mmCIF file of C-alpha atoms in Angstrom:
data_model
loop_
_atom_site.group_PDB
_atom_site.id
_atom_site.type_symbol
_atom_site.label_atom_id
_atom_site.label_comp_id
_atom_site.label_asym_id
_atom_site.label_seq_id
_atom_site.Cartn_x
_atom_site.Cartn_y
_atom_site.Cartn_z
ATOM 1 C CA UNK A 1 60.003 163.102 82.229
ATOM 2 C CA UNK A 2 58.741 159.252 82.334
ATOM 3 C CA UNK A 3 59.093 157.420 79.045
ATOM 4 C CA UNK A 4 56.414 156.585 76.940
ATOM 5 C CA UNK A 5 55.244 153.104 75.059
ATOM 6 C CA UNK A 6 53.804 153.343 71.891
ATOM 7 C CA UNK A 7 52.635 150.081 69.990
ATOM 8 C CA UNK A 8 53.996 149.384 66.426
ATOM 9 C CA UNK A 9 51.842 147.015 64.173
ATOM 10 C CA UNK A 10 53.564 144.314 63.552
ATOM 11 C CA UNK A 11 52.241 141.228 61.608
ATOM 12 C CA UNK A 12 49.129 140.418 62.809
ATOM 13 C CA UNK A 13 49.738 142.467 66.202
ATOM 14 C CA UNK A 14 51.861 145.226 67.986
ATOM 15 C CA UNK A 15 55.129 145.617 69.777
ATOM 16 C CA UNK A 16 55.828 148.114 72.121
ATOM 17 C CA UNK A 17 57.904 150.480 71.017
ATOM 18 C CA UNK A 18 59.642 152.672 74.205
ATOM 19 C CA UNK A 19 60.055 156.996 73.616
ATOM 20 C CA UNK A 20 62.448 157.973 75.638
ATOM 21 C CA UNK A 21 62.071 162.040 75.764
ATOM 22 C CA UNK A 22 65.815 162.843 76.191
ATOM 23 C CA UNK A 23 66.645 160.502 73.403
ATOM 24 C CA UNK A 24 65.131 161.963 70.344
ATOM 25 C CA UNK A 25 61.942 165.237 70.058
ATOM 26 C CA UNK A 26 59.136 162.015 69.555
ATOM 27 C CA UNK A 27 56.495 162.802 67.445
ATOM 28 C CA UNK A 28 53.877 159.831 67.385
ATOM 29 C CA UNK A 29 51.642 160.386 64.054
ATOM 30 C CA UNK A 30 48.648 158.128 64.187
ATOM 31 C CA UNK A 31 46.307 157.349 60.852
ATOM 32 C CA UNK A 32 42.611 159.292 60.845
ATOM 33 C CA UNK A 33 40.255 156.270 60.662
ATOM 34 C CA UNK A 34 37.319 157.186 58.008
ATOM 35 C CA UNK A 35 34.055 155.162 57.917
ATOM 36 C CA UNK A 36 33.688 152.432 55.467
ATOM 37 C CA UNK A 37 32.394 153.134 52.433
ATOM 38 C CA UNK A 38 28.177 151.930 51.607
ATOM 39 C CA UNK A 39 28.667 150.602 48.751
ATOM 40 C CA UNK A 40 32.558 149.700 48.040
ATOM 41 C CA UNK A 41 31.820 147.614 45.240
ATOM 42 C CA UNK A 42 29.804 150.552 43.245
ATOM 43 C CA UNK A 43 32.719 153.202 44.313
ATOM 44 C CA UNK A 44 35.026 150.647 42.664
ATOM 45 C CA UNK A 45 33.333 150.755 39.418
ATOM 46 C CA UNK A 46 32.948 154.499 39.401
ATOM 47 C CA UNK A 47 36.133 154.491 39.943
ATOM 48 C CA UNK A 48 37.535 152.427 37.121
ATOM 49 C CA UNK A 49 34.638 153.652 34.467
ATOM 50 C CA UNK A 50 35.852 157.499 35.122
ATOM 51 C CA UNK A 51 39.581 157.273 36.927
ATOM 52 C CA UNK A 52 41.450 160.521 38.187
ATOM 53 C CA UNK A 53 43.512 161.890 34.949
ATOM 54 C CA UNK A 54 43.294 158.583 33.273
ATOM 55 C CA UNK A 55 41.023 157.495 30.821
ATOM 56 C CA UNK A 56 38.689 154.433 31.564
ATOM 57 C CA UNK A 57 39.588 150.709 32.585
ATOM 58 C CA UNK A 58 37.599 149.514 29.426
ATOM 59 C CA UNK A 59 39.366 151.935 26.897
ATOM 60 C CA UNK A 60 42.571 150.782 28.244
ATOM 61 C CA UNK A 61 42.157 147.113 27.880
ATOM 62 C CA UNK A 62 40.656 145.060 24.803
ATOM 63 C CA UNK A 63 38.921 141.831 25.061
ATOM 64 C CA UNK A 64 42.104 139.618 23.212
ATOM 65 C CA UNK A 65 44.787 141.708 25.678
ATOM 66 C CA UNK A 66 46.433 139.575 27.662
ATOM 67 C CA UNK A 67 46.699 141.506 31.626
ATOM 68 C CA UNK A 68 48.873 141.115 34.872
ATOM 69 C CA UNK A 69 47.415 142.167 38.074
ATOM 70 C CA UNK A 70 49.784 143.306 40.511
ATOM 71 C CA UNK A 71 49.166 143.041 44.162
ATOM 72 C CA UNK A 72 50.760 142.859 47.906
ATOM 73 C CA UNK A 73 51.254 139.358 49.789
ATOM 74 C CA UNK A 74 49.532 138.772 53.361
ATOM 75 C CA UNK A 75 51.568 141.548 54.786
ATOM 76 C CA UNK A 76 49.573 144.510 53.708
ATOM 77 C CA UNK A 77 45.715 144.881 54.284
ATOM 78 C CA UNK A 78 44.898 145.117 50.838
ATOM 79 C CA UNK A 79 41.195 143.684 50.507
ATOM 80 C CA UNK A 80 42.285 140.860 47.443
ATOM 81 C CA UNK A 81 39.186 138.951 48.009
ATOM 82 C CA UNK A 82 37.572 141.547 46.848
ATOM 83 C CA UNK A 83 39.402 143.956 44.391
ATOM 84 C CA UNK A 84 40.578 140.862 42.152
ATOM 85 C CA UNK A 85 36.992 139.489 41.646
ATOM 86 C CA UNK A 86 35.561 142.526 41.309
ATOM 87 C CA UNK A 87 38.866 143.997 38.646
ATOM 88 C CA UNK A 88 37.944 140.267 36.520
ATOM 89 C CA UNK A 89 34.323 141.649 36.412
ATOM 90 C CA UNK A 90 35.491 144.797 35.238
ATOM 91 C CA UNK A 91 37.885 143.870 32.282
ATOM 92 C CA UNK A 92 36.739 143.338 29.252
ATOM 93 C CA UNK A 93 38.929 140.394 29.192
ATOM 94 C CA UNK A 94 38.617 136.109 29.967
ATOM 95 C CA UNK A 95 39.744 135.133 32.790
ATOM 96 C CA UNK A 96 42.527 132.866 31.691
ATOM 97 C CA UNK A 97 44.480 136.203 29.881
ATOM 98 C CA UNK A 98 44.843 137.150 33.569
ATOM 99 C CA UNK A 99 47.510 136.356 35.596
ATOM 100 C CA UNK A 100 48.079 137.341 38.784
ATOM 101 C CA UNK A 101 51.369 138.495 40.212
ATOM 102 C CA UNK A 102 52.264 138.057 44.020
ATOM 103 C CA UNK A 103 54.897 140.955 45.109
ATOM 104 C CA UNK A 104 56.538 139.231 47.961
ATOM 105 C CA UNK A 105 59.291 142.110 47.717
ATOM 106 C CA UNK A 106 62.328 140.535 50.300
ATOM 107 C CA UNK A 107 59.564 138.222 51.804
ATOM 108 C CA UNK A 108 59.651 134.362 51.558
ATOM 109 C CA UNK A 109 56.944 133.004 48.751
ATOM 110 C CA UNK A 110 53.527 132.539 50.078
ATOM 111 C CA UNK A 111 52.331 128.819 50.886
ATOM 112 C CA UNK A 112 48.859 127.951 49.269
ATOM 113 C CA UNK A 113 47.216 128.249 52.557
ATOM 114 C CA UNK A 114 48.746 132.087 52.688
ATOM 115 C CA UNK A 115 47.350 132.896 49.273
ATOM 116 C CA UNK A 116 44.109 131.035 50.364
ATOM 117 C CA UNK A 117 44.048 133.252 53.021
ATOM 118 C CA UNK A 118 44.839 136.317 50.565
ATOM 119 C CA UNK A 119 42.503 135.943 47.909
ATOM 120 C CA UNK A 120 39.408 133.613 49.684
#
């Protein structure tokens, strides 16, 4: 039997990855792809006004609380220019008693153009 190439994501693109049957039993799992939501912005705020087994953003957090928002750096495809704005607009806190929190995990620190790039 011939080998196979699957591509791996990688950064911003793929390598080839090369399955060679008598090596291993290869099972290539690929993600379902759903449509993107209407209105993301509205599911967000249902989301934090009546969370899954927790009890509401706003009944959580108080207006002199100071809060840390925890998110990825560039190498995830988390949505930041979005969920940070729209998580601000939804606490019932100022802006400056947020601070934001980078998790570069073993990754270098972001430049300012990276975190440009991350959060718009």
């Amino acid at each position: 039997m011939e080998p196979s190439t699957v591509a791996i994501a990688y950064g911003k693109g793929a390598i080839p990855l090369r399955l060679e049957p008598g090596r291993a039993d290869w099972h290539v799992i690929r993600p379902r792809h759903a449509p993107a939501l209407a209105d993301p912005f509205g599911a967000f705020l249902d989301a934090a006004a009546e969370p899954i087994a927790a009890p509401p953003l706003h009944e959580l957090v108080g207006p002199g609380d100071r809060v840390a928002i925890v998110t990825s750096d560039g190498t995830r495809p988390v949505p930041n220019h979005l969920l940070v704005p729209w998580l601000l607009q939804a606490l019932p806190v100022p802006a400056e008693r947020v601070t934001i929190l980078v998790g570069t995990g073993s990754h270098r620190a972001n430049t300012p153009a990276e975190l440009d790039a991350i959060f718009g």
